[in-house]
PDB file of C-alpha atoms in Angstrom:
ATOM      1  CA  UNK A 875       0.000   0.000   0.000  1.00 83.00           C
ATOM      2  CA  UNK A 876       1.596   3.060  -0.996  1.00 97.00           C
ATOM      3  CA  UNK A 877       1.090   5.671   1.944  1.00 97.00           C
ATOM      4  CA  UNK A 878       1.788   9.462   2.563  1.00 97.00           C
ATOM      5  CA  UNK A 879       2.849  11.020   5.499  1.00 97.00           C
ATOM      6  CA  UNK A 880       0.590  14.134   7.133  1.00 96.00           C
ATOM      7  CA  UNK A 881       1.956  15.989  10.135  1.00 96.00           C
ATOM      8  CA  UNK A 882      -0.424  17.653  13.223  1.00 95.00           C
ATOM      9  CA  UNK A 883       0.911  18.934  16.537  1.00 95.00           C
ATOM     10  CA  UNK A 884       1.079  15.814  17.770  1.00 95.00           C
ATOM     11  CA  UNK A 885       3.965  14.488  15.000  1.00 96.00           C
ATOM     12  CA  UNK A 886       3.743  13.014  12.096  1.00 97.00           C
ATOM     13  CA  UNK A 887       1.459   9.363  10.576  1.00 97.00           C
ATOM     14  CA  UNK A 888       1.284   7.807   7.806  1.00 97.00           C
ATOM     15  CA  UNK A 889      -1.972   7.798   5.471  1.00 97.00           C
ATOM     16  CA  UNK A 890      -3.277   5.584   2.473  1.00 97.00           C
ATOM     17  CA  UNK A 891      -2.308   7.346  -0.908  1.00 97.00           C
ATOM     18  CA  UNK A 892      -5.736   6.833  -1.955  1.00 97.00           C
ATOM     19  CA  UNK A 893      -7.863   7.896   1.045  1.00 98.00           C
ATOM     20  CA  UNK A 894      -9.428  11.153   0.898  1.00 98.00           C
ATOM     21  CA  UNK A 895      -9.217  11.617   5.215  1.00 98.00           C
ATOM     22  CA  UNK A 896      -6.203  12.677   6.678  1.00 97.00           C
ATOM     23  CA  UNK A 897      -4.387  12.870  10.017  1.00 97.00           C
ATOM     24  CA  UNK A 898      -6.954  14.110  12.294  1.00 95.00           C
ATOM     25  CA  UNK A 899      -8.945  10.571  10.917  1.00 96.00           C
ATOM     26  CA  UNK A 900      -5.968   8.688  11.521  1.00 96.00           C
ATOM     27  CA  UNK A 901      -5.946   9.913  15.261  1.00 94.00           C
ATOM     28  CA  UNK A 902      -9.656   8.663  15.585  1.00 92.00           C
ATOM     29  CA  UNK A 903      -9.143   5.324  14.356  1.00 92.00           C
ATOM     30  CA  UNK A 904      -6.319   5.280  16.454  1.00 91.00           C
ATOM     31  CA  UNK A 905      -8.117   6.338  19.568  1.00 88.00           C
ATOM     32  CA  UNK A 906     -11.403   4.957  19.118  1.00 88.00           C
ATOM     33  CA  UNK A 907     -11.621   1.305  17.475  1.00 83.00           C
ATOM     34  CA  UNK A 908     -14.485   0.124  20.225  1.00 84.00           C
ATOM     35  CA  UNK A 909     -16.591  -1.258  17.665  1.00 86.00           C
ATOM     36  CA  UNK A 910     -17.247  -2.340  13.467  1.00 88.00           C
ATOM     37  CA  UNK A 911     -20.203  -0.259  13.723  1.00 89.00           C
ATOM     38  CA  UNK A 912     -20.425   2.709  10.188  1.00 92.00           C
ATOM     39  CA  UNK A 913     -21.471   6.210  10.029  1.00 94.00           C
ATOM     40  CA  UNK A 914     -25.446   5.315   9.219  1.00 95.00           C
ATOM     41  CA  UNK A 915     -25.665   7.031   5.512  1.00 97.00           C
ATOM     42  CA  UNK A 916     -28.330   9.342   6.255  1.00 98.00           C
ATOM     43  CA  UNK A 917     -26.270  10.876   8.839  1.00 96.00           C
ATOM     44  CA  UNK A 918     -23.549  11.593   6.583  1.00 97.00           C
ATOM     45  CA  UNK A 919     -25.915  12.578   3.489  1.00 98.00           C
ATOM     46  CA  UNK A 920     -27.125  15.546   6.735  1.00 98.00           C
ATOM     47  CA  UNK A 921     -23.812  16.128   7.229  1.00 96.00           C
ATOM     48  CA  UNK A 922     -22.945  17.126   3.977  1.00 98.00           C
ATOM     49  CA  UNK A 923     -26.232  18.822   3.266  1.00 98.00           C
ATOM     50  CA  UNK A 924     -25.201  21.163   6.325  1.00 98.00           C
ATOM     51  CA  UNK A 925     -21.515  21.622   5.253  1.00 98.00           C
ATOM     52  CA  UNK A 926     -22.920  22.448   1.787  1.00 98.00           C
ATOM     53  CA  UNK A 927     -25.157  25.070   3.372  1.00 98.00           C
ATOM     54  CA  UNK A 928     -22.845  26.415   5.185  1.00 98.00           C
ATOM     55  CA  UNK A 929     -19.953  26.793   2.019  1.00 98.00           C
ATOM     56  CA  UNK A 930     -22.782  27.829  -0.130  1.00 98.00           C
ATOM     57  CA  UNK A 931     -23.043  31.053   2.727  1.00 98.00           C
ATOM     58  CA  UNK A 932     -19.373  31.455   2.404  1.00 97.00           C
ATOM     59  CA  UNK A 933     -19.570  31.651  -1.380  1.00 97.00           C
ATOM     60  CA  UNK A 934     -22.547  34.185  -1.823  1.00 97.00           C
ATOM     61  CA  UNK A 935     -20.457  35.962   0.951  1.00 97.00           C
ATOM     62  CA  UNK A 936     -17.757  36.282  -1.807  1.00 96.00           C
ATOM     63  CA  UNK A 937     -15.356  34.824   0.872  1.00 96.00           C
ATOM     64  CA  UNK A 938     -13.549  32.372  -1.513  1.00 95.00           C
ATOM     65  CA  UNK A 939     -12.853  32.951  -4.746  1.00 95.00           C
ATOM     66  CA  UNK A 940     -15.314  31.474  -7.402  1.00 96.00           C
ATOM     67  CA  UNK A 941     -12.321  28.170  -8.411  1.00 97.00           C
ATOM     68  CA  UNK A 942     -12.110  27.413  -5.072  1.00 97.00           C
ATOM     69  CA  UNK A 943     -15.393  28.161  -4.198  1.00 97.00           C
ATOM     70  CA  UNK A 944     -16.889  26.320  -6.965  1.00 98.00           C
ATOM     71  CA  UNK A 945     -14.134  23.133  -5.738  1.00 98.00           C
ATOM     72  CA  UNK A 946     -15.587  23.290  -2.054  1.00 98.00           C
ATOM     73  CA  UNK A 947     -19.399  23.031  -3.220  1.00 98.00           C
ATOM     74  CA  UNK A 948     -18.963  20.104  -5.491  1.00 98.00           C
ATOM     75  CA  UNK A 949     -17.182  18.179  -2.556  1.00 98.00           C
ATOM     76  CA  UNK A 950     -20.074  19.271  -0.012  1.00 98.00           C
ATOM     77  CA  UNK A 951     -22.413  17.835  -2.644  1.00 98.00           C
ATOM     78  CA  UNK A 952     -20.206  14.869  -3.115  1.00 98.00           C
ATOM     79  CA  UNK A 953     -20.725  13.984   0.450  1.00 98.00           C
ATOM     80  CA  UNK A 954     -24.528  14.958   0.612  1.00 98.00           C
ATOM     81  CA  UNK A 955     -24.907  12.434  -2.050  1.00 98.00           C
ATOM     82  CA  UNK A 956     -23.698   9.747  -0.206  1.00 98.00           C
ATOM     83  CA  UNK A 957     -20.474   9.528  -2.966  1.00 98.00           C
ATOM     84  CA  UNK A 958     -17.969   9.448  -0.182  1.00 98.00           C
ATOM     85  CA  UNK A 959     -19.361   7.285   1.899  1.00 98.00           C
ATOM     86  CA  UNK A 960     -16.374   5.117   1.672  1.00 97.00           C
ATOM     87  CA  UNK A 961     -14.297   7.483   3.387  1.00 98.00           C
ATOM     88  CA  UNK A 962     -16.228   8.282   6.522  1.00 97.00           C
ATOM     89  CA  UNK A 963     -14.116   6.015   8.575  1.00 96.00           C
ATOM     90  CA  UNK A 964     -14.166   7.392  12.091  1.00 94.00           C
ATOM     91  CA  UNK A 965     -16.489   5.124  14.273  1.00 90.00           C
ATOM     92  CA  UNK A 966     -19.765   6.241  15.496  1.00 88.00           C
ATOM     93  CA  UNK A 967     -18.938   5.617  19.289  1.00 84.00           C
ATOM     94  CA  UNK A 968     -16.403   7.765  19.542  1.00 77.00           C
ATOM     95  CA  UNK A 969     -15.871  10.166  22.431  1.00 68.00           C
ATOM     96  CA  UNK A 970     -16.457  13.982  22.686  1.00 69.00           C
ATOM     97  CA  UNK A 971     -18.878  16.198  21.128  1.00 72.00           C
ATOM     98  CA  UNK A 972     -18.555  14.098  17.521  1.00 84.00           C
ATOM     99  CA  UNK A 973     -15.215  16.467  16.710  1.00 90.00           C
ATOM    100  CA  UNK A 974     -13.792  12.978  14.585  1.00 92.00           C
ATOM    101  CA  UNK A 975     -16.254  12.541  12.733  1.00 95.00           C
ATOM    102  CA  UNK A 976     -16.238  16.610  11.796  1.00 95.00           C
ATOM    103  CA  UNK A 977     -12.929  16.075  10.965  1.00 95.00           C
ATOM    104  CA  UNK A 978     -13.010  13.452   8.892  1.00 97.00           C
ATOM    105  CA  UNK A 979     -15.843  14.847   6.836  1.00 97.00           C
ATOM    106  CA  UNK A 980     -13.731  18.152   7.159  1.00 98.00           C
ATOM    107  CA  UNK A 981     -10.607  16.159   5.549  1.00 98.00           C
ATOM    108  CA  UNK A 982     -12.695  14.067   2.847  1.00 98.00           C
ATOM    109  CA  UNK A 983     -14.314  17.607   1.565  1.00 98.00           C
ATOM    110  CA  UNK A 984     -11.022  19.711   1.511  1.00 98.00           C
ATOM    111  CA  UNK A 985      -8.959  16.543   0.074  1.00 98.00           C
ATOM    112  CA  UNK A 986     -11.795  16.056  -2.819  1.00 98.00           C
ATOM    113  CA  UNK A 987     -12.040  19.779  -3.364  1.00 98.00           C
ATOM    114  CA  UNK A 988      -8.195  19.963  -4.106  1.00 97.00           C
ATOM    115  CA  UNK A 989      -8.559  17.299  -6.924  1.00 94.00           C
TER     116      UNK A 989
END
């Protein structure tokens, strides 16, 4: 498997290649492998529906410029689809106030919107 390395505060892991998550995801399956339990879909399609709301706000703010503005919405809408499914890895039980699973989605959108 051919990996890349992403660095946080905490030092430095190695990631799939392929994967679309990052560091902060790494941490969480790290930390919190209680279960084999998924991210039920319609959770993540609300996820993304909210992060898509939320960039869409950003854009008509004129925040972001329109490229990467543009690259931001079609990941949102990626993940409100249910497209990226594959790459919501974190597990459900984790602890805290869900900030893993943010992450991840967090990760998955900026990674995709890069491409």
């Amino acid at each position: 498997m051919d990996l890349r390395e992403e660095k946080d505060f905490l030092g430095s892991l190695n990631i799939p290649q392929d994967a679309y998550w990052g560091v902060h995801t790494m941490r969480a399956i790290e930390n919190f492998s209680i279960c084999d339990y998924k991210v039920d879909k319609d959770f993540i399609k609300a996820y993304g529906l909210v992060k898509l709301a939320c960039a869409k706000t950003i854009s008509d703010l004129g925040v972001w410029d329109k490229t990467k503005s543009n690259a931001i919405l079609a990941a949102c809408q990626q993940v409100s689809e249910n497209k990226l499914d594959s790459e919501i890895v974190v597990n459900p039980l984790q602890g805290g106030a869900g900030t893993s699973l943010n992450m991840n989605i967090n990760e998955v959108i900026a990674n995709k919107a890069l491409e």
